[in-house]
XYZ file of C-alpha atoms in Angstrom:
427
model
C 19.262 169.645 -67.257
C 17.485 171.329 -70.248
C 16.466 175.201 -71.212
C 13.575 174.876 -72.890
C 12.922 178.927 -74.733
C 9.447 179.936 -75.856
C 8.854 181.970 -79.192
C 6.003 183.699 -80.205
C 4.727 184.537 -83.330
C 4.227 187.641 -83.666
C 2.021 188.769 -86.770
C 4.755 190.755 -88.220
C 6.713 187.582 -89.000
C 3.685 186.509 -91.030
C 4.518 185.775 -94.844
C 2.006 188.082 -96.514
C 2.478 191.129 -93.540
C 6.425 190.834 -94.958
C 5.700 190.992 -98.176
C 3.079 193.270 -97.456
C 5.185 195.861 -95.100
C 8.310 195.148 -98.138
C 5.588 196.647 -100.981
C 4.458 199.818 -98.748
C 8.450 200.354 -97.336
C 9.555 200.734 -101.127
C 7.540 204.059 -101.155
C 7.814 205.027 -97.991
C 4.680 204.042 -96.928
C 5.229 201.765 -94.139
C 5.276 203.485 -90.289
C 8.628 201.561 -89.260
C 8.854 204.202 -86.425
C 5.663 203.023 -84.816
C 7.434 199.719 -84.318
C 10.513 200.095 -83.287
C 13.874 203.211 -82.083
C 14.807 205.175 -85.253
C 17.650 203.658 -87.288
C 19.891 205.147 -89.816
C 17.433 202.560 -92.403
C 13.713 204.298 -91.530
C 15.587 207.933 -91.172
C 16.523 207.081 -95.585
C 12.978 205.700 -95.447
C 11.317 208.830 -93.926
C 14.041 211.379 -96.402
C 12.767 209.230 -99.381
C 9.416 209.658 -99.336
C 9.953 213.132 -99.087
C 11.513 213.460 -102.116
C 9.389 210.875 -103.179
C 6.739 213.919 -103.049
C 8.044 216.244 -104.078
C 8.791 214.712 -107.321
C 4.999 213.843 -107.281
C 4.086 217.327 -106.990
C 6.351 218.842 -109.027
C 5.151 216.463 -111.810
C 1.049 217.553 -111.234
C 2.108 220.799 -111.215
C 4.279 220.594 -114.587
C 1.313 218.115 -116.500
C -1.289 220.724 -115.917
C 1.159 223.447 -117.554
C 1.380 221.142 -120.294
C -2.217 220.596 -120.271
C -2.670 223.965 -120.201
C -0.411 224.531 -122.974
C -1.804 221.223 -125.599
C -5.366 222.401 -125.223
C -5.693 224.760 -128.230
C -3.575 222.429 -130.798
C -5.066 218.828 -129.440
C -7.960 216.925 -129.148
C -9.623 214.949 -125.841
C -8.089 211.520 -127.901
C -4.852 213.034 -127.669
C -5.892 214.542 -123.499
C -7.292 211.852 -122.293
C -4.690 210.486 -120.539
C -3.378 213.707 -119.393
C -6.580 213.888 -117.463
C -6.590 210.422 -116.494
C -2.944 210.872 -115.388
C -3.720 214.150 -113.643
C -6.469 212.443 -111.151
C -4.241 209.572 -110.547
C -1.720 211.927 -109.301
C -3.577 213.546 -107.019
C -5.064 210.480 -105.449
C -2.138 208.961 -105.507
C -0.429 212.147 -103.523
C -3.224 212.452 -100.945
C -2.021 208.918 -100.053
C 1.205 209.442 -99.444
C 0.380 212.016 -96.918
C -1.084 209.813 -95.316
C 2.343 208.160 -93.663
C 2.215 211.655 -92.256
C -0.792 211.640 -90.278
C -0.777 209.758 -86.536
C -3.625 207.939 -86.593
C -2.810 206.397 -89.607
C 0.243 205.235 -87.825
C -1.364 204.617 -84.473
C -4.033 202.393 -86.234
C -1.626 200.190 -88.150
C 0.111 199.747 -84.848
C -2.748 198.758 -83.208
C -3.864 196.382 -85.983
C -0.108 194.764 -85.465
C 0.513 194.508 -81.879
C -3.327 194.217 -80.262
C -6.518 193.424 -83.386
C -4.641 191.115 -85.878
C -6.028 187.734 -84.889
C -2.838 186.201 -84.339
C -3.190 187.735 -81.146
C -6.354 185.713 -80.144
C -6.398 183.032 -81.613
C -5.128 180.368 -78.603
C -8.527 182.018 -77.011
C -10.372 179.329 -77.890
C -10.525 177.316 -80.997
C -13.338 178.674 -82.590
C -10.711 181.847 -82.800
C -8.239 179.646 -83.668
C -10.028 177.908 -86.374
C -11.087 181.349 -87.709
C -7.684 182.939 -87.385
C -6.473 180.212 -90.192
C -9.915 180.992 -92.213
C -8.656 184.774 -92.844
C -4.480 183.578 -92.378
C -5.535 181.684 -96.378
C -7.376 184.663 -97.197
C -5.174 187.399 -96.811
C -2.176 185.287 -98.437
C -4.625 184.914 -101.407
C -5.076 188.146 -101.752
C -2.040 189.132 -100.690
C -0.781 187.327 -104.139
C -3.556 188.409 -106.431
C -3.478 191.924 -105.547
C 0.414 192.362 -106.333
C 0.359 190.548 -109.460
C -2.312 192.139 -110.405
C -0.430 195.504 -109.517
C 2.937 194.113 -111.718
C -0.009 193.439 -114.460
C -1.377 197.330 -114.440
C 2.287 198.691 -114.294
C 3.698 196.524 -116.994
C 0.182 197.177 -119.382
C 0.192 201.482 -118.601
C 4.270 201.725 -119.611
C 3.410 198.787 -122.912
C 0.923 200.134 -124.607
C 3.093 203.540 -125.457
C 5.461 201.904 -126.233
C 3.481 199.463 -128.864
C 2.274 202.525 -129.864
C 5.594 204.229 -131.064
C 6.366 200.683 -132.369
C 3.849 201.249 -134.573
C 4.375 204.683 -135.526
C 7.987 203.470 -136.394
C 9.233 206.136 -134.940
C 12.464 203.395 -132.833
C 14.056 204.559 -136.265
C 16.573 207.177 -137.403
C 15.387 210.217 -137.122
C 15.686 210.583 -141.312
C 13.289 207.466 -141.522
C 10.731 208.321 -139.410
C 7.392 209.297 -140.451
C 6.420 213.148 -141.035
C 4.768 214.862 -138.300
C 4.565 211.843 -135.791
C 5.837 212.215 -132.304
C 6.430 209.970 -129.618
C 3.814 209.180 -127.162
C 3.969 208.335 -122.761
C 2.372 207.032 -120.395
C 2.518 210.396 -118.525
C 2.590 213.818 -119.647
C 4.934 216.564 -118.605
C 6.011 219.669 -119.245
C 9.844 219.787 -119.117
C 12.219 221.980 -120.973
C 13.994 218.811 -123.215
C 12.509 217.472 -126.002
C 10.319 214.463 -124.884
C 8.451 213.863 -128.397
C 10.980 214.229 -130.996
C 14.590 213.261 -129.219
C 15.622 209.766 -128.363
C 17.237 210.680 -125.113
C 14.483 213.238 -123.934
C 11.708 210.318 -125.201
C 13.831 207.687 -123.125
C 15.136 209.431 -120.065
C 11.066 210.204 -119.566
C 10.641 206.920 -119.922
C 12.328 205.559 -116.973
C 10.579 208.508 -114.878
C 6.881 207.269 -115.761
C 8.004 203.754 -114.718
C 9.185 204.869 -112.121
C 6.087 207.008 -110.920
C 3.759 204.448 -112.343
C 5.432 202.282 -109.811
C 4.893 204.609 -106.541
C 1.495 204.438 -108.451
C 0.554 200.550 -108.168
C 2.317 200.878 -104.770
C 0.474 204.466 -103.556
C -2.774 202.021 -104.936
C -2.632 198.754 -104.586
C -0.750 198.367 -101.709
C -2.563 200.495 -99.620
C -5.895 198.867 -100.625
C -4.384 195.352 -99.847
C -3.547 196.729 -96.268
C -7.185 198.115 -96.194
C -8.311 194.573 -97.169
C -6.493 192.670 -94.720
C -8.038 194.912 -92.439
C -11.328 194.190 -93.227
C -10.498 190.799 -93.353
C -9.371 190.558 -89.529
C -13.155 193.008 -88.725
C -14.776 190.120 -90.098
C -12.729 187.821 -88.124
C -13.529 189.269 -85.081
C -17.335 189.603 -85.731
C -17.613 185.888 -86.499
C -15.772 184.999 -83.371
C -17.702 187.314 -81.239
C -20.708 185.282 -83.358
C -19.310 182.324 -82.425
C -19.014 183.171 -78.768
C -22.429 183.822 -78.809
C -24.322 180.778 -79.941
C -22.038 178.646 -78.163
C -22.873 180.195 -74.899
C -23.549 177.433 -72.205
C -27.106 176.321 -70.309
C -26.749 175.401 -66.597
C -27.021 171.580 -66.812
C -28.012 169.466 -63.748
C -25.238 168.084 -61.435
C -26.860 165.331 -59.082
C -23.502 166.076 -56.549
C -24.987 169.397 -56.053
C -27.566 171.212 -54.705
C -29.861 173.292 -57.654
C -28.656 176.598 -55.373
C -24.936 175.951 -56.322
C -25.096 175.003 -59.807
C -27.407 177.984 -60.292
C -24.391 180.217 -58.350
C -21.643 178.535 -60.561
C -23.458 178.750 -63.403
C -24.359 182.884 -63.133
C -20.821 182.814 -61.718
C -19.277 181.286 -65.526
C -22.007 183.476 -67.070
C -21.369 186.776 -65.286
C -17.199 185.955 -66.769
C -18.678 185.027 -70.500
C -20.598 187.788 -71.060
C -17.793 190.308 -69.342
C -15.831 189.143 -71.909
C -18.725 189.425 -75.010
C -18.150 193.156 -74.120
C -15.002 193.615 -74.282
C -14.289 191.509 -77.419
C -17.397 193.795 -78.792
C -15.937 197.077 -77.265
C -12.879 196.217 -78.869
C -14.346 195.881 -82.003
C -15.944 198.840 -82.316
C -13.655 200.682 -81.598
C -10.992 199.497 -83.847
C -13.911 199.695 -86.254
C -14.320 203.685 -85.887
C -10.562 204.200 -85.813
C -10.181 202.711 -89.447
C -13.463 204.383 -90.805
C -11.694 207.367 -89.279
C -8.939 206.962 -90.898
C -9.592 205.769 -94.119
C -12.708 208.162 -94.620
C -11.465 210.264 -96.968
C -9.069 207.906 -98.666
C -12.498 205.355 -99.773
C -14.291 209.030 -100.758
C -11.751 210.349 -102.977
C -11.694 206.789 -104.059
C -15.101 206.723 -105.454
C -14.999 210.438 -106.984
C -11.410 209.400 -108.435
C -13.775 206.002 -110.589
C -16.191 208.292 -111.140
C -14.589 210.762 -112.770
C -11.945 208.411 -114.431
C -15.098 206.120 -115.606
C -16.782 209.308 -117.021
C -13.187 210.302 -119.043
C -11.579 206.619 -119.979
C -14.979 206.409 -121.587
C -15.233 209.444 -123.199
C -11.824 208.937 -124.235
C -12.239 205.332 -126.263
C -16.001 206.795 -127.753
C -14.636 206.899 -131.029
C -13.763 203.248 -131.039
C -11.119 203.276 -133.650
C -7.967 201.292 -133.261
C -5.378 203.605 -131.105
C -8.213 204.481 -128.970
C -9.124 200.973 -127.927
C -4.975 200.045 -127.325
C -4.629 203.576 -125.380
C -7.741 202.987 -123.589
C -9.100 199.781 -123.277
C -6.182 198.317 -121.390
C -6.489 201.389 -118.521
C -10.571 200.724 -118.682
C -9.558 197.465 -117.288
C -7.578 197.985 -115.094
C -9.918 201.118 -113.605
C -12.955 199.433 -113.360
C -10.798 195.592 -111.864
C -9.686 197.622 -108.675
C -13.422 199.351 -108.880
C -15.256 195.534 -108.983
C -12.358 194.362 -106.517
C -12.969 197.032 -104.198
C -17.195 197.241 -103.806
C -17.030 192.793 -103.853
C -14.494 193.114 -100.554
C -16.804 195.246 -98.776
C -20.236 193.599 -99.943
C -18.572 190.984 -98.192
C -18.089 192.568 -94.894
C -21.501 194.044 -95.253
C -22.992 190.701 -96.229
C -21.528 188.729 -93.723
C -22.229 191.268 -90.737
C -23.922 193.440 -92.262
C -22.298 196.883 -91.499
C -24.647 198.558 -92.287
C -26.930 197.773 -90.500
C -25.334 196.073 -87.591
C -27.307 196.361 -84.901
C -29.776 194.022 -86.761
C -27.809 191.318 -86.458
C -26.156 191.329 -83.052
C -29.127 192.367 -81.140
C -30.846 188.964 -82.777
C -27.644 187.145 -81.284
C -27.604 188.430 -77.143
C -31.149 188.359 -77.598
C -30.922 184.570 -77.919
C -28.456 184.242 -75.287
C -30.192 182.638 -72.534
C -30.992 184.872 -70.393
C -34.358 184.180 -68.746
C -32.370 181.712 -66.498
C -29.624 183.735 -65.553
C -30.226 185.945 -62.913
C -30.879 189.377 -62.023
C -27.300 190.860 -62.265
C -26.781 188.646 -65.759
C -29.859 190.429 -66.983
C -28.648 193.711 -66.436
C -25.182 192.589 -68.459
C -27.510 191.359 -71.410
C -29.861 193.969 -71.634
C -26.496 196.628 -71.063
C -25.010 193.989 -74.116
C -27.780 194.728 -75.835
C -28.066 198.436 -76.093
C -24.619 198.692 -76.548
C -24.619 195.743 -80.166
C -27.414 198.483 -81.202
C -25.231 201.583 -82.060
C -25.136 201.700 -85.247
C -21.240 200.892 -86.402
C -20.290 200.992 -90.940
C -17.453 201.209 -93.055
C -18.273 204.008 -95.646
C -17.068 206.816 -97.686
C -16.868 210.205 -95.826
C -18.648 209.053 -93.048
C -21.715 208.982 -96.012
C -21.401 206.692 -98.622
C -21.243 203.345 -98.207
C -18.511 201.056 -99.722
C -20.034 198.206 -101.438
C -21.989 196.531 -105.123
C -24.982 199.060 -104.579
C -22.417 202.268 -104.788
C -20.338 200.413 -107.390
C -23.332 199.310 -109.708
C -24.391 203.290 -109.106
C -20.544 204.320 -110.475
C -20.676 202.376 -114.034
C -24.224 202.681 -114.667
C -23.655 206.092 -114.281
C -20.625 205.968 -116.954
C -22.266 203.917 -118.852
C -24.855 206.284 -119.342
C -22.863 209.229 -120.296
C -20.753 207.320 -122.674
C -24.224 206.494 -124.401
C -25.063 209.977 -124.387
C -21.958 211.222 -126.159
C -22.050 207.835 -128.752
C -25.575 209.347 -129.832
C -24.697 212.796 -129.713
C -21.610 212.055 -131.587
C -23.788 210.048 -134.296
C -26.782 212.930 -134.705
C-alpha cells in the first residue's frame, strides 16, 4: 500500500520571491516575524536593522555638518554630490522605517498568504493562465531590477575612484599633485583624515560601499517589491474582467422544463455573482491597504526625483569633463529609475484605469446578462454595479497619480530649470 503525500507550493518558495526576501534580508527589510516564531536569526536581523538605521542617521547628520563647513570654500559642482547624497540618505531612512510599521508587515503577510496569484490559480483555467503570465513578468522584473541595482552601486563607487586615478592620487604622498585631495562618493564629517591620508580614504571608501549597497536595497529592493505587488493587482483585475466576460447565459434544455432550467440558471448565476463581488472586494481592500502603506513612500520618491533632477542638472550644467564624469552616470541612474517606476504604474493605469476604475468595471458589470435574470439576481447586479463605481487608485500621498504624465512633468520642470540656469550663466 502506497501513501500519497500532497505538497502545496507556497508563494515564498518561488524563485523570485526567495530572491526578493534574501535581498531585503541583507538590510533587515523583510518582516520575518510575520511568517513564523522568533528565532535567533530574526532577533539578529532585528538588532542589525536598528544598528544600521542608527549608522545612517549618524551619517546623515555628519554629512549635513560637513556641508555647513564646506559651503564657504567650495562651489556648487563640488557640493552637488553632497546635496544629492543627503537627499538619498533621507529617502533611505524613511524607507527603512517601513519595517517598523505594523501596516507594512501586515500588507506583506496578506500579499504572500492570501493575495498572491499562486493562491488563486487553482480556481479556474483563466486564473492559471493569468498566474503564468504574471509569474513570467515577475521573474523578468526581478532579474532586471537586481542587475540594475548592481550596476548603479558599481557606478556610484567607481566614478570617484576613476576621478582619483585621473588626478594621480594613488601614488606616494611625495609624488602626488599639489592641492589635490581624494574624492569620495559620499562625504562625512570625520575625525580621521579622509582626503589626504590613504588609510583614512580606504576606511571611508569601504563605509561608502556598504552604505551604497544598503541604499540599493532600500531603493531598488523595495521598488521591486512594490512592482511585484502591482503586477499581482493587475493580474487579479484581469481575472475579474475575464470572469465577467465569460458569464454564462441560459441555455435551453429539451429534457427539462423552461421553469426548471430558469431556476437552475438563476441559482448558478447567483453563486457566480457572489464570487465576483467577493473577488472585487478582495482587490479593493488590498488596493486600499497598499495605497495606505506606500502613499508616503511614493510621495517622497517623486519629491526626491524633482529635487535630485534640479540639483544634478545644475551640477552638470558646466558641461566640463569633470562634471560629466561625476554626474553623468548618476543622472542616468536616477532618470532610469523614474521612467521605470512611471511606466510600470502607467501599465496598470492603462490596463485597468486605476485613475478612473469605475468607467472600466461599470461597463463590464452592465454587460452581464441581467435581462434574463430573476429579481434577486438583478438586485445583486445592481449592488455590484454600485460597488465598482467607488473610485480606487494608487496615488503618491493620496493625491498625485504615479504615471507617465507625472514623470513627464518632473522631467520637463527639471530640464526647464537646467536651460534657465544655462541661459543665465551665458549672459
